Short mmCIF file of C-alpha atoms in Angstrom, two decimals:
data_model
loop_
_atom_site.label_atom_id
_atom_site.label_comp_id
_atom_site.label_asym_id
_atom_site.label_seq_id
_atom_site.Cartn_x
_atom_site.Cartn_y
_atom_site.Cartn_z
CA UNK A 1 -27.85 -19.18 -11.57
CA UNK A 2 -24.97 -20.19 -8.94
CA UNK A 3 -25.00 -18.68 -5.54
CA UNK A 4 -22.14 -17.44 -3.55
CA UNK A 5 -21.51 -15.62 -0.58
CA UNK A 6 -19.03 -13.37 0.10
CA UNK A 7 -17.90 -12.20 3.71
CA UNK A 8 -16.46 -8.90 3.62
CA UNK A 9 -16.25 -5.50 2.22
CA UNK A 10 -13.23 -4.43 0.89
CA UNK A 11 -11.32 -3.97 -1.82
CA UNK A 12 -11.54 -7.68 -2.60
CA UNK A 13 -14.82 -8.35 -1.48
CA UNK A 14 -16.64 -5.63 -3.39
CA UNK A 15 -14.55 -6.04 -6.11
CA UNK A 16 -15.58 -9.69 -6.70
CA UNK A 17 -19.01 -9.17 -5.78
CA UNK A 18 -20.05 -6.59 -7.98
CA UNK A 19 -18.02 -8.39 -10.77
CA UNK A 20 -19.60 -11.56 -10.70
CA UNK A 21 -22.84 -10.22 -9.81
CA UNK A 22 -22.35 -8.24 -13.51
CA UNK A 23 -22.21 -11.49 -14.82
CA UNK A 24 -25.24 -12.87 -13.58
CA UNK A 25 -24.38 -14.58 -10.46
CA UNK A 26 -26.74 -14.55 -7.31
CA UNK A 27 -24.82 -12.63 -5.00
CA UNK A 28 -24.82 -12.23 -1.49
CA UNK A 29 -22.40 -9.97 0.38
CA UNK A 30 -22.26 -9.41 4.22
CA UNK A 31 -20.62 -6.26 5.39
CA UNK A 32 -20.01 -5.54 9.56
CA UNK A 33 -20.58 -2.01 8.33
CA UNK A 34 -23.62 0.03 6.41
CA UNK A 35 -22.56 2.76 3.81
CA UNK A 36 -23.15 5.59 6.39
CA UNK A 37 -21.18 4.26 9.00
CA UNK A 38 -18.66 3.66 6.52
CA UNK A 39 -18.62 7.42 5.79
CA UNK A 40 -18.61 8.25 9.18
CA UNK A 41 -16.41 6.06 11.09
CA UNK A 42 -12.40 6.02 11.18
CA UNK A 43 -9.90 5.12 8.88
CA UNK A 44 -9.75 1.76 8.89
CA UNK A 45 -7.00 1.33 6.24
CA UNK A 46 -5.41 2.90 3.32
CA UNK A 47 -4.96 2.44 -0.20
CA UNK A 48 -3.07 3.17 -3.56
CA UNK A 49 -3.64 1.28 -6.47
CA UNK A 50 -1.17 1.27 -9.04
CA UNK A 51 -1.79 0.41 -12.61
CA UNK A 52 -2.03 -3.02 -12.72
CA UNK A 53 -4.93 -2.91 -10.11
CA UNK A 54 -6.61 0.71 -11.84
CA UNK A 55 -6.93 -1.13 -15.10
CA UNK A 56 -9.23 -4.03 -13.07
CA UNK A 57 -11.45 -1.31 -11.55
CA UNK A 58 -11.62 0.33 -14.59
CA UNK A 59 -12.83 -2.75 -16.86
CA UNK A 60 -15.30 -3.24 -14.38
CA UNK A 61 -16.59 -0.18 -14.84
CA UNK A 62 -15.94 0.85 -11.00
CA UNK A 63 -13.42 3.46 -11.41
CA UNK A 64 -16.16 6.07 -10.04
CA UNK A 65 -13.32 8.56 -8.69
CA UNK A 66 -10.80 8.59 -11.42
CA UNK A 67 -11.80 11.88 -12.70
CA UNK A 68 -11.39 13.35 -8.69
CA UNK A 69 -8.44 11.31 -7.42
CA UNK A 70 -4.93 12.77 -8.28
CA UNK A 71 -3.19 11.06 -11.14
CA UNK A 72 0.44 9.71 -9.21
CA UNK A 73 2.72 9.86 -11.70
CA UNK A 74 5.44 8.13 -9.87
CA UNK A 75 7.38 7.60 -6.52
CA UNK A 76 9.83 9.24 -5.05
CA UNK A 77 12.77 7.77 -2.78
CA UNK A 78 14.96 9.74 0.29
CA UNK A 79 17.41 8.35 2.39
CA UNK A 80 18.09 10.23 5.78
CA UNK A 81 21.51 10.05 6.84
CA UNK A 82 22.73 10.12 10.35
CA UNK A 83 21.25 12.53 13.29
CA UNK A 84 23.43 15.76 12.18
CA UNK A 85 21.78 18.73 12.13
CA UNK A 86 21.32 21.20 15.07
CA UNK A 87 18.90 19.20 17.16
CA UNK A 88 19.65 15.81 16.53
CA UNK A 89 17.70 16.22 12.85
CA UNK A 90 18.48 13.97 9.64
CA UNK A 91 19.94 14.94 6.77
CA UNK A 92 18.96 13.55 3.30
CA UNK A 93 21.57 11.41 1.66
CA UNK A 94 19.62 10.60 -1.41
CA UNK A 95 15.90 12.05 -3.28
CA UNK A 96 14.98 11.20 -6.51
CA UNK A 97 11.77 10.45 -8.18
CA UNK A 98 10.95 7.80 -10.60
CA UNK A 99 7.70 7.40 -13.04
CA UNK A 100 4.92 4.71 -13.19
CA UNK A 101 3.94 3.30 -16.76
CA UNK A 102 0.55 4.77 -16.20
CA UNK A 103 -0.86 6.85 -12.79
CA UNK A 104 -1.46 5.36 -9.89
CA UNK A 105 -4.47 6.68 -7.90
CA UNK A 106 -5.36 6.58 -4.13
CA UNK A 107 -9.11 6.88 -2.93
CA UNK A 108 -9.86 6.92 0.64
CA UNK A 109 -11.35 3.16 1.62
CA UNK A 110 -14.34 5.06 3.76
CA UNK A 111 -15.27 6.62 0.86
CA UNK A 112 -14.64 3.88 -2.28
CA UNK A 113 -16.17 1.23 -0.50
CA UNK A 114 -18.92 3.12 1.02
CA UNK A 115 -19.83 4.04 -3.00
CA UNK A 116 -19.76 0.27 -3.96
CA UNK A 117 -21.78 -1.11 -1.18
CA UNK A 118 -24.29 1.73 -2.47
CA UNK A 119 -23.54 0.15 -5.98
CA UNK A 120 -24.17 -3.36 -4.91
CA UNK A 121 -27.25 -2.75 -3.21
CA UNK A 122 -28.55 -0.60 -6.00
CA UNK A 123 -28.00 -2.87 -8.72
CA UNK A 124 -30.35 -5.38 -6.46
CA UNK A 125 -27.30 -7.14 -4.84
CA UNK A 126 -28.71 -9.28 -1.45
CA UNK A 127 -26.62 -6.73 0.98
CA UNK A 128 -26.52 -8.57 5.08
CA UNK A 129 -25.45 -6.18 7.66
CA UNK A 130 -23.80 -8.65 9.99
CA UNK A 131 -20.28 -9.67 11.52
CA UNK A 132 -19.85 -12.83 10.71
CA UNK A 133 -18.52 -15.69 13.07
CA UNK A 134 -17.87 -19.24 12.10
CA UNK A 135 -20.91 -20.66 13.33
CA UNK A 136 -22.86 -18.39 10.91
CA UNK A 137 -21.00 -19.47 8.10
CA UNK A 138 -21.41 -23.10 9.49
CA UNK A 139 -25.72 -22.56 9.02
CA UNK A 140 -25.16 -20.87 5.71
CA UNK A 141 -22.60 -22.80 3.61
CA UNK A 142 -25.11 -25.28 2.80
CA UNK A 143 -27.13 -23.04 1.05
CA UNK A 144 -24.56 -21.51 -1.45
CA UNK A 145 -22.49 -23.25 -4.09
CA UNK A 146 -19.75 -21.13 -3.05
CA UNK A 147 -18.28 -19.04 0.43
CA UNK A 148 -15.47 -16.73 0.30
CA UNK A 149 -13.97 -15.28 3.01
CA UNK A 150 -12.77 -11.61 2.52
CA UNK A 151 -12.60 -10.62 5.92
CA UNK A 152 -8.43 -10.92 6.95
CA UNK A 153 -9.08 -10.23 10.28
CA UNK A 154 -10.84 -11.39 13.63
CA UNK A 155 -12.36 -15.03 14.13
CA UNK A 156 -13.03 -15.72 10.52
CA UNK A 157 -9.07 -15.07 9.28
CA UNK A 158 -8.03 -18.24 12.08
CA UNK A 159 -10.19 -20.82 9.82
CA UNK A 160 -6.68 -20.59 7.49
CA UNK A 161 -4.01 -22.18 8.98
CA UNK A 162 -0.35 -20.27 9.16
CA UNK A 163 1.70 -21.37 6.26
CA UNK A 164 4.86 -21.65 8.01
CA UNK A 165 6.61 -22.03 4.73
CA UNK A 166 5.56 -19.05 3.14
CA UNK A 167 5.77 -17.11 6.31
CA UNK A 168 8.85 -16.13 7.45
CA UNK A 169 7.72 -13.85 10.34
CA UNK A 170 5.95 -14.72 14.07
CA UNK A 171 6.03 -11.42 15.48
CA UNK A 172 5.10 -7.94 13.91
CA UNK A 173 8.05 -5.93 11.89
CA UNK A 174 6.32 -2.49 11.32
CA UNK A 175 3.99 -0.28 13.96
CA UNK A 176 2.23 1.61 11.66
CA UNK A 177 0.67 5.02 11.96
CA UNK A 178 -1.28 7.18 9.94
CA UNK A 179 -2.78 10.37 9.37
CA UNK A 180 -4.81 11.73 6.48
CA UNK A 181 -4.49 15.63 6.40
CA UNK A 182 -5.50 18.79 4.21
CA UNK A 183 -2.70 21.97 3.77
CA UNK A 184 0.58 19.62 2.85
CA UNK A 185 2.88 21.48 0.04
CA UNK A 186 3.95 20.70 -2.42
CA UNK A 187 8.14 19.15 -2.92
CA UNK A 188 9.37 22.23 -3.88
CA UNK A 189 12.36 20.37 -6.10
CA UNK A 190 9.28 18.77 -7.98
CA UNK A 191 6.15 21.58 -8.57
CA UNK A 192 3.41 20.03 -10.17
CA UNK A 193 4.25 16.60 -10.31
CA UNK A 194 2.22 14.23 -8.18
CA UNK A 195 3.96 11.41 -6.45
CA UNK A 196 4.22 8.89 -3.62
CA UNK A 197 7.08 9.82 -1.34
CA UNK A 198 9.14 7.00 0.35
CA UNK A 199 11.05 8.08 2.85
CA UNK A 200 13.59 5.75 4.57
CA UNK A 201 14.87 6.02 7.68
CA UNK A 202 17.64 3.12 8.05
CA UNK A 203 17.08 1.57 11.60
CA UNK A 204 14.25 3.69 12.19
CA UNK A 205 11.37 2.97 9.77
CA UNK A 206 9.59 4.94 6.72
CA UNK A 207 7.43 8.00 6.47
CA UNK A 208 5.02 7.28 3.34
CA UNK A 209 3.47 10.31 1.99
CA UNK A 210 0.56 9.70 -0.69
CA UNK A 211 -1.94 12.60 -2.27
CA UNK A 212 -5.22 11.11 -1.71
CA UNK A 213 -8.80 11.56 -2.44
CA UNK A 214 -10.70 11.38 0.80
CA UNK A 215 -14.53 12.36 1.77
CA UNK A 216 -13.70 16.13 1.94
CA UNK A 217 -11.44 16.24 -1.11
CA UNK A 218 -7.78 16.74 -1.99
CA UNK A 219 -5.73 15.92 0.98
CA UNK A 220 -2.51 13.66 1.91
CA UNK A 221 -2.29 10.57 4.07
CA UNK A 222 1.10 10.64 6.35
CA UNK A 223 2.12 7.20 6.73
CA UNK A 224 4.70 6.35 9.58
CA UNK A 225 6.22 2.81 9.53
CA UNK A 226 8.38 2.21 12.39
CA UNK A 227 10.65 -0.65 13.68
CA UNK A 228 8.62 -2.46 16.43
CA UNK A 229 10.72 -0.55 19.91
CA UNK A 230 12.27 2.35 18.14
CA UNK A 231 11.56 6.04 18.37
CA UNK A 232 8.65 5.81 15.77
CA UNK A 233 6.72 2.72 17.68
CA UNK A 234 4.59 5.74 20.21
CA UNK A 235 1.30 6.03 19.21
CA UNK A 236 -0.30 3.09 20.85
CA UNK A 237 -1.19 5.29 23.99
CA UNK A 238 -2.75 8.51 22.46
CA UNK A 239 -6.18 10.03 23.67
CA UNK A 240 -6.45 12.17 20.72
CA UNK A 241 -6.37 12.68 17.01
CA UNK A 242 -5.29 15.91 18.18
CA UNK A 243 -2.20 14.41 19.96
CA UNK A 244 -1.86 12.03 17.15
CA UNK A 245 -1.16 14.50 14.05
CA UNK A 246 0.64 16.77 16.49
CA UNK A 247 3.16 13.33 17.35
CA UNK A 248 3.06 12.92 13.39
CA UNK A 249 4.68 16.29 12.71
CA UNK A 250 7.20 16.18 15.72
CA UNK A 251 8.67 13.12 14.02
CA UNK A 252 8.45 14.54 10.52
CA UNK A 253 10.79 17.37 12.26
CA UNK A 254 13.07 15.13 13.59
CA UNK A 255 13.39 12.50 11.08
CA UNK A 256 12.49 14.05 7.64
CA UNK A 257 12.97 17.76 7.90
CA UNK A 258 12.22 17.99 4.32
CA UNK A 259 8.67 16.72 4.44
CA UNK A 260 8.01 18.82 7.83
CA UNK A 261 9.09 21.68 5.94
CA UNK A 262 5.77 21.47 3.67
CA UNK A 263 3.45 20.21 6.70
CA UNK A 264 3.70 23.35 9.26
CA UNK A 265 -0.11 24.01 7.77
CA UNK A 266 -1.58 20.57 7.85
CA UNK A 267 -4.94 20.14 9.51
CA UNK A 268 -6.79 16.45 9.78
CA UNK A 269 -9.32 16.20 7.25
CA UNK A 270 -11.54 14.75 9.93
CA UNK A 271 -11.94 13.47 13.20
CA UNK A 272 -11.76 10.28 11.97
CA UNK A 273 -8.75 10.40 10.14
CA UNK A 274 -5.84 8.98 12.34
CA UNK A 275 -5.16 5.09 12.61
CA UNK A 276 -2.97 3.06 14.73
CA UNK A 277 -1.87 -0.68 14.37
CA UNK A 278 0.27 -3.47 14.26
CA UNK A 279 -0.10 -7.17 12.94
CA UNK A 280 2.44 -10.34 11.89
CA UNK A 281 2.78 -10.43 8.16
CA UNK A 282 1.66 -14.07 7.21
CA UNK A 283 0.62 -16.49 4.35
CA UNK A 284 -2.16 -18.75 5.39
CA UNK A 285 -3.16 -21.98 3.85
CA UNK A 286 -6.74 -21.29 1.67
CA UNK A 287 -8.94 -23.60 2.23
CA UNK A 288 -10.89 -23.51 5.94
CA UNK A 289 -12.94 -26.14 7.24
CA UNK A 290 -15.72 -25.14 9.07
CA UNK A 291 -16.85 -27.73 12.28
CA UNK A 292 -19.57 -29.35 10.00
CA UNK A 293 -16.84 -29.87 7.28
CA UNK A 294 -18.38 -27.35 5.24
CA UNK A 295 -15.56 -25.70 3.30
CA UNK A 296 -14.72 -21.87 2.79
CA UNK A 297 -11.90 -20.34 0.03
CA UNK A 298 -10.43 -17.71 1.67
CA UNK A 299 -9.72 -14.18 -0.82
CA UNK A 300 -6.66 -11.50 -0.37
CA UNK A 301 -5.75 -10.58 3.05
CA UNK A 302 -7.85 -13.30 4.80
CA UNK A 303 -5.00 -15.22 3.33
CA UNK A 304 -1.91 -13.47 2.24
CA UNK A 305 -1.55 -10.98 4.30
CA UNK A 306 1.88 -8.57 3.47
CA UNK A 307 3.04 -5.69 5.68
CA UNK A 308 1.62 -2.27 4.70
CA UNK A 309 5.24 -1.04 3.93
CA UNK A 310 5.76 -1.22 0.47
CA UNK A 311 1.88 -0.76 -0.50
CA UNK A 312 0.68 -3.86 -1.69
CA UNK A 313 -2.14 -4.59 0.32
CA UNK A 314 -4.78 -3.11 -1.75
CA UNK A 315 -3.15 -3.59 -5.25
CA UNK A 316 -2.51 -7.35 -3.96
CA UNK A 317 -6.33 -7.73 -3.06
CA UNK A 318 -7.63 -6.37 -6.36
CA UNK A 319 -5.42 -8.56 -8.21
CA UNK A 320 -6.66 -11.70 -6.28
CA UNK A 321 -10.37 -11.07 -6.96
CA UNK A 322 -9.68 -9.73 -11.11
CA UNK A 323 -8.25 -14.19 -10.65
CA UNK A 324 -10.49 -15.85 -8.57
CA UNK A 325 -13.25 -13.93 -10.75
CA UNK A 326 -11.47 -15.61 -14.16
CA UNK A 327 -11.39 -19.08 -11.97
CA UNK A 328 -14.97 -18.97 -10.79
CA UNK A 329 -16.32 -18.33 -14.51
CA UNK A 330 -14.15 -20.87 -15.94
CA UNK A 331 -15.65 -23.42 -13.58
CA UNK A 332 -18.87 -23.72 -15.45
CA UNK A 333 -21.76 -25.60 -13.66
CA UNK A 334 -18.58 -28.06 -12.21
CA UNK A 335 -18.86 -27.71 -7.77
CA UNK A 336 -16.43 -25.47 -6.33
CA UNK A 337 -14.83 -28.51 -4.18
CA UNK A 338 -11.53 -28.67 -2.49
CA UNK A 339 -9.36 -28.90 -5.40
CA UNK A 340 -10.95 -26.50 -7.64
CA UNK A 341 -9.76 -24.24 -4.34
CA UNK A 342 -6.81 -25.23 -3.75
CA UNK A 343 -6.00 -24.57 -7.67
CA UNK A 344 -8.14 -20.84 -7.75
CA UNK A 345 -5.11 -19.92 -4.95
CA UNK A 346 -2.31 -20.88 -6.93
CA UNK A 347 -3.23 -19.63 -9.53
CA UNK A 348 -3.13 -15.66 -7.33
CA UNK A 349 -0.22 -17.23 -5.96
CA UNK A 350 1.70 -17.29 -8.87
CA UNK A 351 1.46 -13.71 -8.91
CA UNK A 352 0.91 -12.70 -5.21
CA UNK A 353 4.28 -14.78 -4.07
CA UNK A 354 6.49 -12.21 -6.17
CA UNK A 355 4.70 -9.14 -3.65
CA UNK A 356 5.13 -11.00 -0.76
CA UNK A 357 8.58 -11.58 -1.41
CA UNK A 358 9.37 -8.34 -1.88
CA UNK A 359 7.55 -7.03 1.11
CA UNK A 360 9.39 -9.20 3.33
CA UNK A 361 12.63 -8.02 2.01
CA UNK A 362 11.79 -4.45 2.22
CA UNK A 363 11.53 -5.34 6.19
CA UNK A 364 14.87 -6.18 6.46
CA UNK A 365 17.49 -3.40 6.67
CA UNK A 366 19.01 -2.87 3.31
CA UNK A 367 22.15 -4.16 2.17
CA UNK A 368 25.19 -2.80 0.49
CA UNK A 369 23.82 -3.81 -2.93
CA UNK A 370 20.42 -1.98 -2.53
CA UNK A 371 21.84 1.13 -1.68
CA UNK A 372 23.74 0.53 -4.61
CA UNK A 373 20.93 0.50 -6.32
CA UNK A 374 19.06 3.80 -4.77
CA UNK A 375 22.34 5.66 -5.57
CA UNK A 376 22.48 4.70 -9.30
CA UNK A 377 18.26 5.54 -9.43
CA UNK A 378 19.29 8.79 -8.24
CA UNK A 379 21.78 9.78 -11.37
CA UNK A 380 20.28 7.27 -13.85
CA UNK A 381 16.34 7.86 -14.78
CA UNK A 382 16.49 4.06 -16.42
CA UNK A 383 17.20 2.87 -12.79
CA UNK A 384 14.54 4.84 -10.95
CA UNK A 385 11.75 3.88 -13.19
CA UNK A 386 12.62 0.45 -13.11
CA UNK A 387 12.58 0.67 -9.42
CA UNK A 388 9.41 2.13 -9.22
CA UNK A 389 7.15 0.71 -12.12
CA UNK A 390 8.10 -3.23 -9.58
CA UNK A 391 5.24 -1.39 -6.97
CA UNK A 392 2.68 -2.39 -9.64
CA UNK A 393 4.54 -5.75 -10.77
CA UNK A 394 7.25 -7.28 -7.99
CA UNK A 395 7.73 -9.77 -10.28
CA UNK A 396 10.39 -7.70 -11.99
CA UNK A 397 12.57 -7.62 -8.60
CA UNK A 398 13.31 -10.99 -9.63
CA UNK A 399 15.32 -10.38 -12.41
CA UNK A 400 18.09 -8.01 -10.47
CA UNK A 401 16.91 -7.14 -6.88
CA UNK A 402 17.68 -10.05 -4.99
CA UNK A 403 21.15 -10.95 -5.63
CA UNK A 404 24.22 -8.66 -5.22
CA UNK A 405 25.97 -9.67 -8.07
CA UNK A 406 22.75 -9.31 -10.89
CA UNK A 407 22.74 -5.56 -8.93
CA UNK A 408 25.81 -5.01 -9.33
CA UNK A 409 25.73 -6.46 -13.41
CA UNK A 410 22.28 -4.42 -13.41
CA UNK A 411 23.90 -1.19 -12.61
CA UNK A 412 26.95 -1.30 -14.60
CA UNK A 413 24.76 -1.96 -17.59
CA UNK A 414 22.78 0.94 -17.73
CA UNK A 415 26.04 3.31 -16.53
CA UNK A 416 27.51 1.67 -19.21
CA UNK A 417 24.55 2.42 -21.95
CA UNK A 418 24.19 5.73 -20.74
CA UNK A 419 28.34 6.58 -21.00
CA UNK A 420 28.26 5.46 -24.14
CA UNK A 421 24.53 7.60 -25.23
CA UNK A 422 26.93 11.14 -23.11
CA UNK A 423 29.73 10.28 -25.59
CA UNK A 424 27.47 9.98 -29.19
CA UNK A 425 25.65 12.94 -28.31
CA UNK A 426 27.13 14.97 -25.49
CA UNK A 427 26.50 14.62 -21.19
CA UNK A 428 22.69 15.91 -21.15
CA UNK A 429 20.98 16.30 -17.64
CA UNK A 430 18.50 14.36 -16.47
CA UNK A 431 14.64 15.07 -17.22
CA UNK A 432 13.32 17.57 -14.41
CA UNK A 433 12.60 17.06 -11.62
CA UNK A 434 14.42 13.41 -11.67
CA UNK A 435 17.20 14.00 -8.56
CA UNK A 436 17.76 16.70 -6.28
CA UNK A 437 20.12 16.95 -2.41
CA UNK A 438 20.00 19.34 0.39
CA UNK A 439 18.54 18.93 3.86
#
């Protein structure tokens, strides 16, 4: 039976762990964090998983909250327009609402990964309760055929070098903060359908709103993403979770009217429920060295490590362990030496490039040929699903994202197609609930 250790207990840790240790393999996980303090402490990050990444948990067998976590049947896009409404509020210039190919789910991390660390231990998984530093890794890599590192953060995420090819960014581009609440309404242009609401404020940031699951049921987690200076870059200084929620909803008034009109209720779901961050988007190279020469494969955000804005965090690190899990079984009784590493990463990387990509360009401000594009999603269904469905596979953006002109052929395609499907059989609306305006 071949050992391996993995550091870290996250979506990628876990994942991997109780995968592999389904398949026989002598596990050992170390966690910073017991179950219960999991439960108890503060949001430490957030999560939705689109298909792709749902259909991994659910092989496995893990999908313990499908049956309590909203189904997200797709995402919504706004665009605020300038500052014109009495007191300086935005106007929307754009809302429409396109569908996955499948549900996406969200699960709060306190509570999914406190329930597999449970699951690990119980299915007589060797669980260590210990922050890990390099010199305990340097002791303990001789004893395992195999170390991942799972933790992206800290002491253990600076045994990767910076890829300086793959990362195009030195500085952080998003000051995030978040809020997970109970009492948001529903979009009243869109009763009963649950979805993931983008909203973008050009020069400003987004407002991500996602129904959740969380310890005390139903709620929604308010996600701010602002440009590193600007008017949404102010929580860094707050004493409260009090004055944090109440600096949530007096942007949400300011910036997206339309989502503060559903939030005057909101309440945090707990007093742990408020996060506030900031960190440099980066690739890192996957194989660290440890000072004996001992060597480590790093997993997920320990070495690609995207910018929360367009959600790929989580659904990146599931994919990475559902492939290292196929390379580590492959491998047989052969060692897990430097090459067999350096090949388990390319292989994610094949994939994982096409979210990081598309991250990055999502943190630049959009250009004439995107909003292009969000204008045609908004009167063409084809357009917005296509749009949306890339969350769970960015390798699609590849094939008309990018480049202006394969937008602009994109485009006039499917106006074209759907002229000529209003002229066989007469202009029909779109399906409900598909594009709406106002303020």
């Amino acid at each position: 039976m071949r050992s391996i250790l993995i550091v870290g207990a996250g979506q990628s840790g876990l994942q991997l762990a109780l995968a592999l240790q389904a398949r026989g393999y002598d596990i050992t996980l170390m966690s910073n964090r017991t179950p219960e303090e999991m439960r108890s402490g503060r949001v430490q990050s957030t999560q939705c998983l689109f298909p792709t990444a749902l259909r991994h948990e659910r092989e496995l067998g893990l999908d313990f909250w499908a049956d309590r976590a909203p189904r997200i049947e797709g995402l919504g896009v706004s665009v605020a327009g300038p500052a014109d409404l009495p007191g300086g509020g935005h106007r929307r210039l754009l809302d429409w609402v396109g569908r996955f190919d499948g549900c996406a789910q969200s699960v709060d991390p306190r509570l999914k990964m406190a329930g597999w660390l449970d699951t690990f231990a119980d299915r007589g998984g060797r669980l260590v309760i210990h922050g890990a530093t390099v010199s305990d890794l340097d002791f303990l890599v001789r004893r395992y055929d195999l170390v991942l590192v799972a933790a992206g953060k800290g002491e253990l995420a600076e045994l990767f070098g910076r890829d300086a090819g793959r990362s195009p960014y030195t500085v952080p581009q998003r000051a995030f903060a978040v809020a997970c609440v109970h009492g948001l309404g529903p979009r009243p242009e869109h009763p009963g359908f649950e979805a993931v609401r983008r909203n973008l404020v050009p020069g400003v940031g987004e407002l991500l709103v996602v129904p959740t699951l969380t310890l005390s049921g139903r709620a929604d987690v308010l996600f701010w993403a602002g440009v590193p200076g600007g008017p949404l870059d102010v929580f860094q200084d707050l004493r409260s979770p009090g004055e944090h929620l109440a600096l949530t909803l007096e942007l949400l008034e300011r910036f997206t009217p339309w989502e503060y009109a559903r939030a005057t209720a909101v309440e945090l779901t707990d007093a742990g429920a408020t996060l506030a961050g900031r960190y440099v988007p980066t690739v890192r190279h996957p194989v660290g060295r440890l000072p004996s020469g001992g060597l480590v494969l790093g997993v997920a955000d320990a070495v690609v490590a995207d910018d929360p804005v367009a959600g790929q965090g989580a659904n990146a690190a599931a994919k990475c362990a559902a492939s290292y899990l196929e390379s580590i079984t492959e491998r047989g009784a052969l060692p897990f030496d430097e090459e067999w590493m350096t090949g388990a990463f390319a292989r994610h990387w094949e994939r994982a490039r096409h979210a990081t990509r598309w991250t990055n360009a999502m943190l630049a401000p959009a250009g004439a040929h995107v909003m292009e594009l969000m204008g045609a999603a908004a009167g063409h269904p084809p357009v917005a699903d296509r749009f949306v469905r890339g969350f769970d596979d960015p390798s699609d953006f590849e094939d008309y994202f990018y480049d202006p002109e394969r937008t602009a052929a994109y485009v006039a395609g499917v106006v074209a197609e759907s002229g000529a499907g209003a002229t066989a059989a007469g202009s029909a609306e779109p399906p409900g609930g598909r594009a709406a305006g106002g303020a």
